[in-house]
């Protein structure tokens, strides 16, 4: 029996993924300009189906369609690899079929919860430890933007406190790191 070959694609696109307006220009499907095209990875799925449809013969195939690739490979991380038999596999997620990529961009999201000590800000502020102040100090020490020729860091969300008259006990900070 011939060994199976794995092909992987993903079924999600970058946000917002709504009201996409493609146009055909010079034989190429492109975004009209106001939205994303959303072809990543719909084009890969179409390429795979067309390759299978037009091939006269091929080995046994294992096809994996994952989800939530654009937000951290969440679908791929939950694949039960023990269900797969393939020793060779290809991910179809590139704009040029003549190229083979052995590495790609990565993204990491860091969620930090800072816990201080709540206190009444008008009565006993000295008994509190401000989680917002601690978070802002940590953020001020963080190198943001381009941290090397391939990587960026961005603090995108900071949420803390509940009311104006209390030293805030909890603050959440969300950080994104990307590398080309």
CSV table of C-alpha atoms in Angstrom, one decimal:
chain,number,residue,atom,x,y,z
A,1,UNK,CA,0.0,0.0,0.0
A,2,UNK,CA,1.2,3.5,-0.8
A,3,UNK,CA,1.9,5.9,2.1
A,4,UNK,CA,-0.7,8.6,2.5
A,5,UNK,CA,0.3,12.3,2.0
A,6,UNK,CA,-1.1,15.0,4.3
A,7,UNK,CA,-2.4,18.3,3.0
A,8,UNK,CA,-3.3,21.0,5.5
A,9,UNK,CA,-5.4,24.2,5.0
A,10,UNK,CA,-7.2,26.5,7.3
A,11,UNK,CA,-10.7,27.7,6.9
A,12,UNK,CA,-10.5,31.1,8.7
A,13,UNK,CA,-9.4,34.5,7.4
A,14,UNK,CA,-8.1,37.6,9.1
A,15,UNK,CA,-10.7,39.9,10.7
A,16,UNK,CA,-13.0,41.4,9.9
A,17,UNK,CA,-13.7,39.0,7.0
A,18,UNK,CA,-17.1,40.7,6.3
A,19,UNK,CA,-18.4,42.5,3.2
A,20,UNK,CA,-15.5,41.3,1.1
A,21,UNK,CA,-15.5,42.9,-2.4
A,22,UNK,CA,-13.2,41.0,-4.8
A,23,UNK,CA,-12.6,42.2,-8.3
A,24,UNK,CA,-11.0,40.5,-11.3
A,25,UNK,CA,-8.1,42.6,-12.7
A,26,UNK,CA,-5.6,41.4,-15.3
A,27,UNK,CA,-6.7,37.8,-14.7
A,28,UNK,CA,-6.0,38.0,-10.9
A,29,UNK,CA,-8.7,38.2,-8.2
A,30,UNK,CA,-7.9,41.1,-5.9
A,31,UNK,CA,-9.6,43.1,-3.2
A,32,UNK,CA,-11.6,46.1,-4.5
A,33,UNK,CA,-9.5,48.1,-2.0
A,34,UNK,CA,-11.8,48.9,0.8
A,35,UNK,CA,-11.6,45.4,2.4
A,36,UNK,CA,-9.3,42.5,2.7
A,37,UNK,CA,-9.5,39.9,0.0
A,38,UNK,CA,-9.9,37.1,2.5
A,39,UNK,CA,-8.2,34.6,0.2
A,40,UNK,CA,-6.0,33.3,3.0
A,41,UNK,CA,-6.7,30.5,3.1
A,42,UNK,CA,-9.7,30.1,0.8
A,43,UNK,CA,-7.4,30.1,-2.1
A,44,UNK,CA,-5.4,27.2,-0.6
A,45,UNK,CA,-8.6,25.2,-0.2
A,46,UNK,CA,-9.6,25.9,-3.8
A,47,UNK,CA,-6.1,25.0,-5.0
A,48,UNK,CA,-6.2,21.7,-3.2
A,49,UNK,CA,-9.6,20.7,-4.5
A,50,UNK,CA,-8.6,21.7,-8.0
A,51,UNK,CA,-5.4,19.7,-7.8
A,52,UNK,CA,-7.3,16.6,-6.7
A,53,UNK,CA,-10.1,17.1,-9.3
A,54,UNK,CA,-7.7,17.5,-12.2
A,55,UNK,CA,-5.1,14.8,-11.2
A,56,UNK,CA,-5.3,11.5,-13.0
A,57,UNK,CA,-3.9,9.7,-10.0
A,58,UNK,CA,-2.5,10.4,-6.5
A,59,UNK,CA,-1.6,8.5,-3.4
A,60,UNK,CA,-4.0,8.2,-0.5
A,61,UNK,CA,-4.6,11.6,1.0
A,62,UNK,CA,-5.2,12.9,4.4
A,63,UNK,CA,-6.7,16.4,4.4
A,64,UNK,CA,-6.8,18.5,7.5
A,65,UNK,CA,-8.9,21.7,7.6
A,66,UNK,CA,-8.1,23.7,10.7
A,67,UNK,CA,-9.7,26.8,12.2
A,68,UNK,CA,-8.5,29.7,14.2
A,69,UNK,CA,-5.1,29.7,12.5
A,70,UNK,CA,-5.1,33.5,12.2
A,71,UNK,CA,-5.4,33.9,16.0
A,72,UNK,CA,-2.7,31.6,17.1
A,73,UNK,CA,-2.9,28.2,15.4
A,74,UNK,CA,-5.6,27.1,17.9
A,75,UNK,CA,-7.2,24.6,15.5
A,76,UNK,CA,-3.8,23.0,14.6
A,77,UNK,CA,-2.8,22.7,18.3
A,78,UNK,CA,-5.9,20.6,18.9
A,79,UNK,CA,-5.4,18.1,16.1
A,80,UNK,CA,-5.1,14.5,17.4
A,81,UNK,CA,-2.0,13.5,15.5
A,82,UNK,CA,-2.5,9.9,16.4
A,83,UNK,CA,-5.4,9.8,14.0
A,84,UNK,CA,-3.0,10.6,11.1
A,85,UNK,CA,-0.9,8.1,9.2
A,86,UNK,CA,1.0,10.4,6.9
A,87,UNK,CA,4.7,10.8,7.3
A,88,UNK,CA,4.9,13.6,4.7
A,89,UNK,CA,2.7,16.6,4.7
A,90,UNK,CA,2.2,20.0,3.0
A,91,UNK,CA,0.5,23.1,4.3
A,92,UNK,CA,-1.1,25.1,1.5
A,93,UNK,CA,-1.0,28.7,2.7
A,94,UNK,CA,1.1,30.7,0.3
A,95,UNK,CA,0.5,33.0,-2.7
A,96,UNK,CA,3.1,31.5,-5.0
A,97,UNK,CA,2.9,27.8,-5.8
A,98,UNK,CA,6.5,27.7,-7.1
A,99,UNK,CA,7.9,28.5,-3.7
A,100,UNK,CA,8.4,26.2,-0.7
A,101,UNK,CA,8.5,27.9,2.7
A,102,UNK,CA,10.2,26.1,5.6
A,103,UNK,CA,9.4,28.8,8.1
A,104,UNK,CA,7.0,31.6,8.5
A,105,UNK,CA,5.8,34.5,10.7
A,106,UNK,CA,4.8,33.8,14.2
A,107,UNK,CA,2.7,35.5,16.7
A,108,UNK,CA,2.4,35.2,20.5
A,109,UNK,CA,-0.2,36.9,22.7
A,110,UNK,CA,0.7,37.5,26.3
A,111,UNK,CA,-2.1,38.1,28.8
A,112,UNK,CA,-0.9,39.5,32.2
A,113,UNK,CA,-3.0,40.0,35.3
A,114,UNK,CA,-1.4,42.2,37.9
A,115,UNK,CA,-2.8,42.0,41.4
A,116,UNK,CA,-2.3,44.9,43.8
A,117,UNK,CA,-4.1,45.6,47.0
A,118,UNK,CA,-7.5,47.4,47.1
A,119,UNK,CA,-8.0,50.3,49.4
A,120,UNK,CA,-10.3,53.3,49.6
A,121,UNK,CA,-8.6,56.1,47.7
A,122,UNK,CA,-10.1,58.9,49.8
A,123,UNK,CA,-9.8,57.3,53.2
A,124,UNK,CA,-6.7,55.0,53.3
A,125,UNK,CA,-4.8,55.2,50.0
A,126,UNK,CA,-1.6,54.3,51.8
A,127,UNK,CA,-3.0,50.8,52.5
A,128,UNK,CA,-3.4,50.1,48.8
A,129,UNK,CA,-1.1,49.0,46.1
A,130,UNK,CA,-2.3,50.2,42.7
A,131,UNK,CA,-2.3,47.5,40.1
A,132,UNK,CA,-2.6,50.2,37.4
A,133,UNK,CA,0.5,52.0,38.6
A,134,UNK,CA,2.4,48.7,38.7
A,135,UNK,CA,1.2,47.9,35.1
A,136,UNK,CA,2.1,51.3,33.8
A,137,UNK,CA,5.6,51.0,35.3
A,138,UNK,CA,6.1,47.6,33.7
A,139,UNK,CA,4.8,48.9,30.4
A,140,UNK,CA,7.1,51.9,30.5
A,141,UNK,CA,10.1,49.5,30.9
A,142,UNK,CA,9.0,47.4,27.9
A,143,UNK,CA,10.6,47.9,24.5
A,144,UNK,CA,7.8,48.3,22.0
A,145,UNK,CA,7.6,48.6,18.3
A,146,UNK,CA,10.5,47.0,16.3
A,147,UNK,CA,12.6,45.2,18.8
A,148,UNK,CA,14.9,43.7,16.1
A,149,UNK,CA,14.9,43.6,12.3
A,150,UNK,CA,12.1,40.9,12.3
A,151,UNK,CA,10.1,41.3,15.5
A,152,UNK,CA,7.6,43.7,16.9
A,153,UNK,CA,6.0,44.1,20.4
A,154,UNK,CA,2.8,46.0,21.1
A,155,UNK,CA,0.8,46.6,24.2
A,156,UNK,CA,-2.7,46.6,22.7
A,157,UNK,CA,-5.1,46.5,25.7
A,158,UNK,CA,-4.9,47.6,29.3
A,159,UNK,CA,-7.9,47.4,31.6
A,160,UNK,CA,-7.9,48.1,35.3
A,161,UNK,CA,-9.9,49.4,38.2
A,162,UNK,CA,-13.6,49.5,38.8
A,163,UNK,CA,-14.4,52.8,40.4
A,164,UNK,CA,-12.7,56.2,40.8
A,165,UNK,CA,-12.6,56.1,44.7
A,166,UNK,CA,-10.6,52.9,45.1
A,167,UNK,CA,-7.0,52.0,44.7
A,168,UNK,CA,-7.3,49.4,41.8
A,169,UNK,CA,-6.7,45.8,42.9
A,170,UNK,CA,-6.5,44.1,39.4
A,171,UNK,CA,-5.3,45.2,36.0
A,172,UNK,CA,-5.1,43.2,32.8
A,173,UNK,CA,-2.6,43.9,30.1
A,174,UNK,CA,-2.6,42.2,26.6
A,175,UNK,CA,0.6,42.2,24.6
A,176,UNK,CA,1.3,40.9,21.1
A,177,UNK,CA,4.6,39.8,19.8
A,178,UNK,CA,5.1,39.1,16.1
A,179,UNK,CA,8.1,37.9,14.2
A,180,UNK,CA,8.5,37.8,10.4
